[in-house]
Every structure is written in structure tokens, then in C-alpha cells.
Short mmCIF file of C-alpha atoms and ligand atoms in Angstrom, two decimals:
data_model
loop_
_atom_site.label_atom_id
_atom_site.label_comp_id
_atom_site.label_asym_id
_atom_site.label_seq_id
_atom_site.Cartn_x
_atom_site.Cartn_y
_atom_site.Cartn_z
CA MET A 1 119.98 50.16 78.52
CA ALA A 2 120.98 51.26 82.03
CA ASN A 3 120.39 48.74 84.81
CA GLU A 4 119.20 46.10 82.31
CA ALA A 5 120.56 43.12 84.28
CA GLU A 6 119.11 44.44 87.57
CA ILE A 7 115.71 45.10 85.98
CA LEU A 8 115.58 41.55 84.59
CA ARG A 9 116.65 40.09 87.92
CA ALA A 10 114.04 42.16 89.79
CA ALA A 11 111.32 41.14 87.31
CA ASP A 12 112.20 37.50 87.78
CA ILE A 13 111.93 37.83 91.57
CA VAL A 14 108.68 39.84 91.40
CA ALA A 15 107.04 37.41 88.96
CA GLY A 16 107.87 34.51 91.28
CA ALA A 17 106.68 36.24 94.45
CA LYS A 18 103.89 34.66 96.47
CA ASN A 19 103.58 37.56 98.92
CA LEU A 20 105.01 40.76 97.49
CA VAL A 21 104.94 43.85 99.70
CA ALA A 22 106.06 47.35 98.70
CA PHE A 23 107.52 49.76 101.24
CA SER A 24 107.50 53.32 99.91
CA GLY A 25 108.89 56.70 100.88
CA ALA A 26 108.83 60.24 99.58
CA GLY A 27 110.92 59.37 96.51
CA VAL A 28 107.97 57.49 94.98
CA SER A 29 106.02 60.75 94.86
CA ALA A 30 108.93 62.92 93.68
CA GLU A 31 107.88 62.39 90.05
CA SER A 32 104.39 63.59 91.02
CA GLY A 33 105.97 66.95 91.90
CA ILE A 34 106.02 66.47 95.68
CA PRO A 35 109.43 67.37 97.09
CA THR A 36 111.19 64.80 99.25
CA PHE A 37 112.39 65.70 102.73
CA ARG A 38 116.12 65.09 102.63
CA ASP A 39 117.22 65.49 99.00
CA PRO A 40 119.09 68.73 98.26
CA GLY A 41 116.46 71.50 98.19
CA GLY A 42 114.00 69.16 99.96
CA ILE A 43 111.52 70.17 102.66
CA TRP A 44 113.99 69.94 105.54
CA ASP A 45 116.48 72.12 103.63
CA ARG A 46 113.96 74.93 103.41
CA PHE A 47 111.89 74.62 106.57
CA ASP A 48 112.87 73.95 110.16
CA PRO A 49 111.44 70.59 111.34
CA ASP A 50 111.18 72.04 114.86
CA GLU A 51 108.79 74.68 113.47
CA VAL A 52 106.78 72.74 110.91
CA GLY A 53 107.44 69.09 111.82
CA THR A 54 105.78 69.02 115.24
CA THR A 55 102.25 69.96 116.28
CA GLY A 56 103.53 72.24 119.07
CA GLY A 57 106.02 73.82 116.67
CA ILE A 58 103.33 74.63 114.09
CA PHE A 59 101.03 76.28 116.62
CA SER A 60 103.85 78.16 118.30
CA ALA A 61 105.29 79.38 115.00
CA ALA A 62 101.78 80.27 113.75
CA ALA A 63 101.48 82.59 116.76
CA LYS A 64 105.00 84.04 116.63
CA LYS A 65 105.86 84.07 112.91
CA PRO A 66 102.71 83.27 110.97
CA GLU A 67 104.36 84.10 107.63
CA VAL A 68 106.60 81.00 107.95
CA ILE A 69 103.65 78.68 108.59
CA ARG A 70 101.59 80.35 105.88
CA GLU A 71 104.42 79.85 103.37
CA PHE A 72 104.92 76.20 104.36
CA LEU A 73 101.23 75.31 104.31
CA SER A 74 100.46 77.33 101.15
CA GLU A 75 103.29 75.59 99.32
CA THR A 76 101.95 72.24 100.56
CA VAL A 77 98.43 73.06 99.33
CA GLU A 78 99.66 74.17 95.89
CA THR A 79 101.90 71.11 95.54
CA PHE A 80 99.17 68.67 96.56
CA GLU A 81 96.59 70.36 94.30
CA LYS A 82 98.78 69.54 91.30
CA ALA A 83 100.03 66.12 92.42
CA GLN A 84 98.73 63.10 90.51
CA PRO A 85 99.92 59.50 90.70
CA ASN A 86 102.94 58.87 88.47
CA PRO A 87 103.92 55.73 86.49
CA GLY A 88 105.56 54.21 89.59
CA HIS A 89 102.30 54.41 91.56
CA PHE A 90 100.33 52.94 88.64
CA VAL A 91 102.67 49.95 88.36
CA LEU A 92 101.98 49.07 92.01
CA ALA A 93 98.24 49.22 91.30
CA ASP A 94 98.71 47.00 88.23
CA LEU A 95 100.71 44.50 90.29
CA GLU A 96 97.89 44.37 92.87
CA ARG A 97 95.30 43.77 90.11
CA MET A 98 97.52 40.97 88.76
CA ASN A 99 97.41 39.38 92.25
CA ILE A 100 101.16 39.74 92.58
CA LEU A 101 101.35 42.63 95.07
CA ARG A 102 99.70 41.97 98.42
CA SER A 103 100.08 45.37 100.05
CA VAL A 104 101.80 48.73 100.15
CA ILE A 105 103.29 50.04 103.37
CA THR A 106 103.91 53.73 102.87
CA GLN A 107 105.47 56.57 104.81
CA ASN A 108 103.73 59.03 102.49
CA ILE A 109 100.69 61.06 103.54
CA ASP A 110 99.77 62.13 100.00
CA ASP A 111 97.08 59.51 99.24
CA LEU A 112 98.64 58.83 95.83
CA HIS A 113 98.76 55.04 96.26
CA PHE A 114 94.98 55.07 96.82
CA GLN A 115 94.46 57.46 93.91
CA ALA A 116 96.48 55.12 91.67
CA GLY A 117 94.18 52.21 92.54
CA ASN A 118 95.89 50.20 95.29
CA THR A 119 93.44 49.07 97.96
CA ARG A 120 95.54 47.41 100.67
CA ILE A 121 97.66 50.23 102.00
CA PHE A 122 99.20 50.74 105.45
CA GLU A 123 99.95 54.42 105.99
CA VAL A 124 102.41 54.51 108.86
CA HIS A 125 102.60 58.32 108.87
CA GLY A 126 98.87 58.90 108.24
CA ASN A 127 96.96 60.59 105.44
CA LEU A 128 96.60 64.34 104.93
CA TYR A 129 92.98 64.08 103.81
CA ARG A 130 91.84 62.12 106.86
CA GLN A 131 90.72 64.08 109.93
CA ARG A 132 90.97 62.66 113.44
CA CYS A 133 88.94 63.86 116.42
CA LEU A 134 91.14 65.02 119.29
CA ALA A 135 88.60 63.74 121.83
CA CYS A 136 86.81 60.64 120.52
CA ASP A 137 89.43 59.59 117.91
CA LYS A 138 86.79 59.26 115.17
CA LYS A 139 88.35 59.41 111.71
CA THR A 140 86.75 60.94 108.62
CA LYS A 141 88.32 61.08 105.19
CA LEU A 142 87.57 64.15 103.08
CA THR A 143 87.94 64.37 99.34
CA LYS A 144 91.16 65.93 98.14
CA GLU A 145 89.17 68.74 96.48
CA ALA A 146 87.10 69.54 99.59
CA TYR A 147 90.09 69.60 101.89
CA LEU A 148 92.42 71.58 99.65
CA SER A 149 89.84 74.15 98.55
CA GLN A 150 89.09 74.99 102.18
CA ALA A 151 92.81 75.18 102.97
CA ARG A 152 93.37 77.38 99.89
CA SER A 153 90.67 79.84 100.98
CA VAL A 154 92.26 80.21 104.43
CA LEU A 155 95.93 80.11 103.50
CA ILE A 156 96.22 81.54 100.01
CA ASP A 157 93.13 83.55 99.07
CA SER A 158 92.63 85.47 102.33
CA LYS A 159 94.49 88.67 103.16
CA GLU A 160 95.37 87.81 106.74
CA PHE A 161 96.81 84.74 108.36
CA GLU A 162 97.13 84.29 112.11
CA LEU A 163 96.87 81.41 114.57
CA ILE A 164 93.08 81.75 114.63
CA HIS A 165 92.91 81.07 110.88
CA LEU A 166 94.94 77.90 111.36
CA LEU A 167 92.44 76.78 113.99
CA SER A 168 89.60 77.40 111.52
CA LEU A 169 91.08 74.58 109.42
CA MET A 170 90.26 72.13 112.21
CA PRO A 171 86.63 71.02 111.62
CA LEU A 172 84.31 70.13 114.48
CA CYS A 173 83.59 66.47 115.14
CA GLU A 174 80.01 65.42 115.78
CA CYS A 175 81.06 64.87 119.43
CA GLY A 176 81.75 68.62 119.64
CA SER A 177 85.54 68.48 119.80
CA SER A 178 87.99 69.61 117.13
CA MET A 179 89.50 67.41 114.48
CA ARG A 180 93.04 67.60 113.09
CA PRO A 181 94.71 66.10 110.03
CA ASP A 182 95.49 62.47 110.81
CA VAL A 183 99.19 62.77 109.99
CA VAL A 184 102.10 61.75 112.19
CA MET A 185 104.29 64.63 113.27
CA PHE A 186 107.69 64.12 114.92
CA GLY A 187 107.30 62.72 118.42
CA GLU A 188 103.83 61.28 117.72
CA ALA A 189 102.81 57.65 117.56
CA VAL A 190 103.30 55.93 114.23
CA GLN A 191 100.16 54.32 112.78
CA ALA A 192 99.36 50.77 111.61
CA VAL A 193 102.50 49.40 113.25
CA PRO A 194 101.24 45.87 114.12
CA GLU A 195 99.72 45.47 110.64
CA SER A 196 102.89 46.72 108.94
CA ILE A 197 105.12 44.42 110.98
CA GLN A 198 102.77 41.56 110.12
CA GLU A 199 102.98 42.40 106.39
CA ALA A 200 106.77 42.69 106.49
CA SER A 201 107.18 39.51 108.53
CA THR A 202 105.08 37.40 106.19
CA CYS A 203 106.24 38.61 102.77
CA ASP A 204 108.62 36.70 100.54
CA VAL A 205 109.67 39.71 98.47
CA MET A 206 109.83 43.37 99.47
CA LEU A 207 110.22 46.31 97.11
CA ILE A 208 111.87 49.24 98.89
CA LEU A 209 110.97 52.35 96.94
CA GLY A 210 112.36 55.85 97.34
CA THR A 211 113.18 56.08 101.01
CA SER A 212 116.26 57.28 102.86
CA GLY A 213 115.49 54.73 105.59
CA VAL A 214 116.38 57.04 108.45
CA VAL A 215 113.03 57.49 110.21
CA TYR A 216 112.13 54.78 112.70
CA PRO A 217 110.18 52.67 113.41
CA ALA A 218 109.20 52.60 109.70
CA ALA A 219 112.80 52.06 108.62
CA SER A 220 112.96 48.82 110.60
CA LEU A 221 110.30 47.13 108.42
CA PRO A 222 112.69 45.88 105.67
CA ARG A 223 114.70 44.12 108.39
CA TYR A 224 111.58 42.25 109.53
CA ALA A 225 111.20 41.08 105.93
CA ARG A 226 114.83 40.07 105.67
CA GLY A 227 114.54 38.33 109.02
CA VAL A 228 112.08 35.86 107.52
CA GLY A 229 114.22 35.35 104.42
CA ALA A 230 112.36 37.68 102.04
CA ARG A 231 114.23 38.88 99.00
CA ILE A 232 114.70 42.63 98.86
CA ILE A 233 114.77 44.94 95.85
CA ASP A 234 115.75 48.56 96.55
CA ILE A 235 115.01 51.19 93.89
CA ASN A 236 116.41 54.67 94.43
CA PRO A 237 118.30 57.04 92.11
CA ARG A 238 120.69 58.38 94.74
CA GLU A 239 121.31 56.03 97.64
CA HIS A 240 120.71 52.49 98.85
CA PRO A 241 120.30 52.56 102.61
CA PHE A 242 119.30 48.89 102.63
CA ALA A 243 122.11 47.67 100.36
CA ASP A 244 123.38 45.33 103.10
CA ILE A 245 120.15 43.32 103.01
CA SER A 246 119.21 43.78 99.34
CA ASP A 247 119.36 41.13 96.62
CA VAL A 248 118.96 43.70 93.86
CA VAL A 249 119.66 47.44 93.96
CA ILE A 250 118.48 49.57 91.07
CA THR A 251 119.93 53.07 90.82
CA GLU A 252 117.00 54.70 89.04
CA LYS A 253 113.82 56.68 89.68
CA THR A 254 110.89 54.48 90.65
CA GLY A 255 108.76 56.08 87.92
CA VAL A 256 111.27 54.77 85.38
CA ALA A 257 112.36 51.44 86.90
CA LEU A 258 108.95 50.09 87.96
CA PRO A 259 107.37 50.31 84.47
CA ARG A 260 110.40 48.50 83.04
CA ILE A 261 110.08 45.77 85.69
CA LEU A 262 106.33 45.42 85.01
CA GLU A 263 106.96 45.07 81.27
CA GLN A 264 109.27 42.12 81.97
CA VAL A 265 106.94 40.61 84.61
CA LYS A 266 104.13 40.57 82.03
CA LYS A 267 106.36 38.54 79.68
CA ILE A 268 107.08 35.98 82.41
CA LYS A 269 103.55 35.93 83.86
CA PRO A 270 101.05 37.34 81.35
CA PRO A 271 98.03 38.89 83.11
CA SER A 272 94.86 36.78 82.78
CA LYS A 273 92.23 38.33 80.52
P1 LIG B 1 113.46 61.27 102.40
O1 LIG B 1 113.32 62.65 101.87
O2 LIG B 1 114.23 61.09 103.65
O3 LIG B 1 114.15 60.35 101.29
C1 LIG B 1 113.68 60.36 99.96
C2 LIG B 1 114.40 59.28 99.20
O4 LIG B 1 113.83 59.24 97.91
C3 LIG B 1 115.90 59.52 99.05
O5 LIG B 1 116.59 58.33 99.36
C4 LIG B 1 116.04 59.87 97.56
O6 LIG B 1 117.29 59.44 97.02
C5 LIG B 1 114.88 59.10 96.97
N1 LIG B 1 114.37 59.63 95.69
C6 LIG B 1 114.38 60.89 95.21
N2 LIG B 1 113.76 60.94 94.02
C7 LIG B 1 113.34 59.69 93.74
C8 LIG B 1 112.63 59.09 92.65
N3 LIG B 1 112.22 59.79 91.60
N4 LIG B 1 112.40 57.75 92.71
C9 LIG B 1 112.79 57.02 93.78
N5 LIG B 1 113.46 57.53 94.82
C10 LIG B 1 113.73 58.84 94.81
O7 LIG B 1 111.99 60.66 102.49
P2 LIG B 1 111.49 59.40 103.35
O8 LIG B 1 112.51 58.34 103.40
O9 LIG B 1 110.14 59.06 102.87
O10 LIG B 1 108.14 61.58 108.27
O11 LIG B 1 111.37 60.07 104.76
C11 LIG B 1 110.84 59.35 105.82
C12 LIG B 1 110.07 60.28 106.72
O12 LIG B 1 110.87 61.42 107.05
C13 LIG B 1 108.84 60.90 106.09
O13 LIG B 1 107.73 60.03 106.09
C14 LIG B 1 108.60 62.07 106.98
C15 LIG B 1 110.02 62.59 107.07
O14 LIG B 1 110.31 63.35 108.18
C16 LIG B 1 107.28 62.31 108.98
O15 LIG B 1 106.87 63.39 108.59
C17 LIG B 1 106.86 61.69 110.27
#
């Protein structure tokens, strides 16, 4: 079977971990139907990050060429409506329940690690379903269904779409100001940085899952782990941006490799009943 030796080696390392931390990127959610950013045909191939990747860009494009923003946001709504955790996400939740995985640091905003059952998650680029008040900073998490059905009615079901309709997607906070999705756009401050650095700097094994490792400061986290001597396992079907610091690289989709690793971990360290 492909990658057999690497899978066995990774399972051995994972089963022996005292403080296992996973660091995930868009590739982990690819098998849930959410396109990555930089793969061929990915989000940045089809949309201009200057238009849809910054808050100013979105509002400016919504005023000048609303059809572009409507297409981008409608596609996002339809993709997220269908997206469910995949086998890779579920393995991370199983590893947490087995007291092997301590935390997940993710660059993803899709909530799928929570939906799979992980509880200790550091979302460095935010969460689409959480709203943040522009004035008082209060955060409120909506259900996926509530958020997406409102977005669908404005973006997909209505005849018109202009800047004013985009603004109607920003609910009012109890303080009277507007709220916006608590996601990190380009140029904005990354979230949970001290906690993520703390997780990376105190782990003994890090799983790097489906990331191109080009967006900083998130991409520096594996180097914090390596800096304290953690062993690194990088799983990615196309590239291994952390090969220079990795003990094991597995050229495979995370939804395929992680279940195979878990199967072996259970043989080494059977879960308690
Ligand atoms: P990228 O799109 O840059 O990289 C996705 C990675 O996932 C690539 O290395 C792919 O080879 C890999 N991949 C594809 N399918 C996979 C699969 N089934 N299993 C495992 N890996 C797979 O996404 P990120 O590295 O997450 O930031 O991008 C980082 C940040 O750039 C994002 O959080 C976002 C983006 O701009 C913001 O929006 C602030």
C-alpha cells in the first residue's frame, strides 16, 4: 500500500506523543468540498484577493461591481451549506477523545473541527459563524443554519444585490453598533496568536495538515514546535513546505492518511473502554 512505511512511522510517533498538536490548513477541508486557496482552480485562481480578500476590497467591489462580490459570496454560502466534516476531521476528534491530541491550531474559518467534535481549537484566522462587534468587540457565535439561511436570502434568493444588501448581513450588536463576521482578512490582526505559540512551543509532536505554509504568522508555528525539539509529521498530497523540519512526510490526502494512522495507533495504544 502507498506510503505504508511512513504511515507506520507516523503512527508510532503519534501513539508515543505526550503533547500532540495539529496545525491545519485549507487542504484538511478539501475533501469536505471546500476549495483550497492556492491549488489549481482554487479561490485565488478565480477571485482577486484585492477584491475579496480585504474588508475594504469587498465593500469597494460591492459598490463598483456587485456581481463579483455576489458570485464570490453566493459560492461561499453554497459550498459551506454542503460542507460536512470528512474522515480527516473525525480522526482528530477521535485522537482528542483518546487523550492523545491536545489541541488543533487551524487556519480554517469553516468550523469543521468543532463540528467533528474537537473542543480545544485555536482559530488563527477566525470563524465564519462568529460575529464580532465593530465597537465593543463582543463576539457571538451563530448556528451554521441561521447564518447561512440569512446569507442565502440576501445573496442568492433575492433579485437585487448592492452594497446596501451586503450591509444588511451585518447584524446589530446590543450596544447599537454593527457586527461583522469574525474572520481575518488580509492586513488584519491574526487571532489567538499567544495561545497558538504556547501550544506550538510546548508540544512534542506536531501534525502539519494540508497547508501551503505561505501565510504568516501562522506558517511560523511549526518552527516554534521544531525549536523545542518536537517531531513533525507533514501530510499533504502535493507539496511539503515544511520538509526541512519534518521527521515524516506523507504524500497523501489527510482524509486518507489520517484514518490509516489512527488504525495503527489503536493497535499500539488501544482506546480504553
Ligand atoms: P492553501 O490553499 O494555500 O494550501 C492548501 C494546501 O492543501 C496545499 O498545500 C495543498 O497541496 C493541500 N491539499 C489539497 N488537498 C488536500 C487534501 N485533500 N489533504 C491534504 N492537503 C491537501 O491553503 P492554506 O495553507 O490553508 O488566509 O492557506 C493559508 C491561508 O491563506 C488561509 O487561511 C487564507 C489564505 O489566504 C486568510 O484568508 C487570512
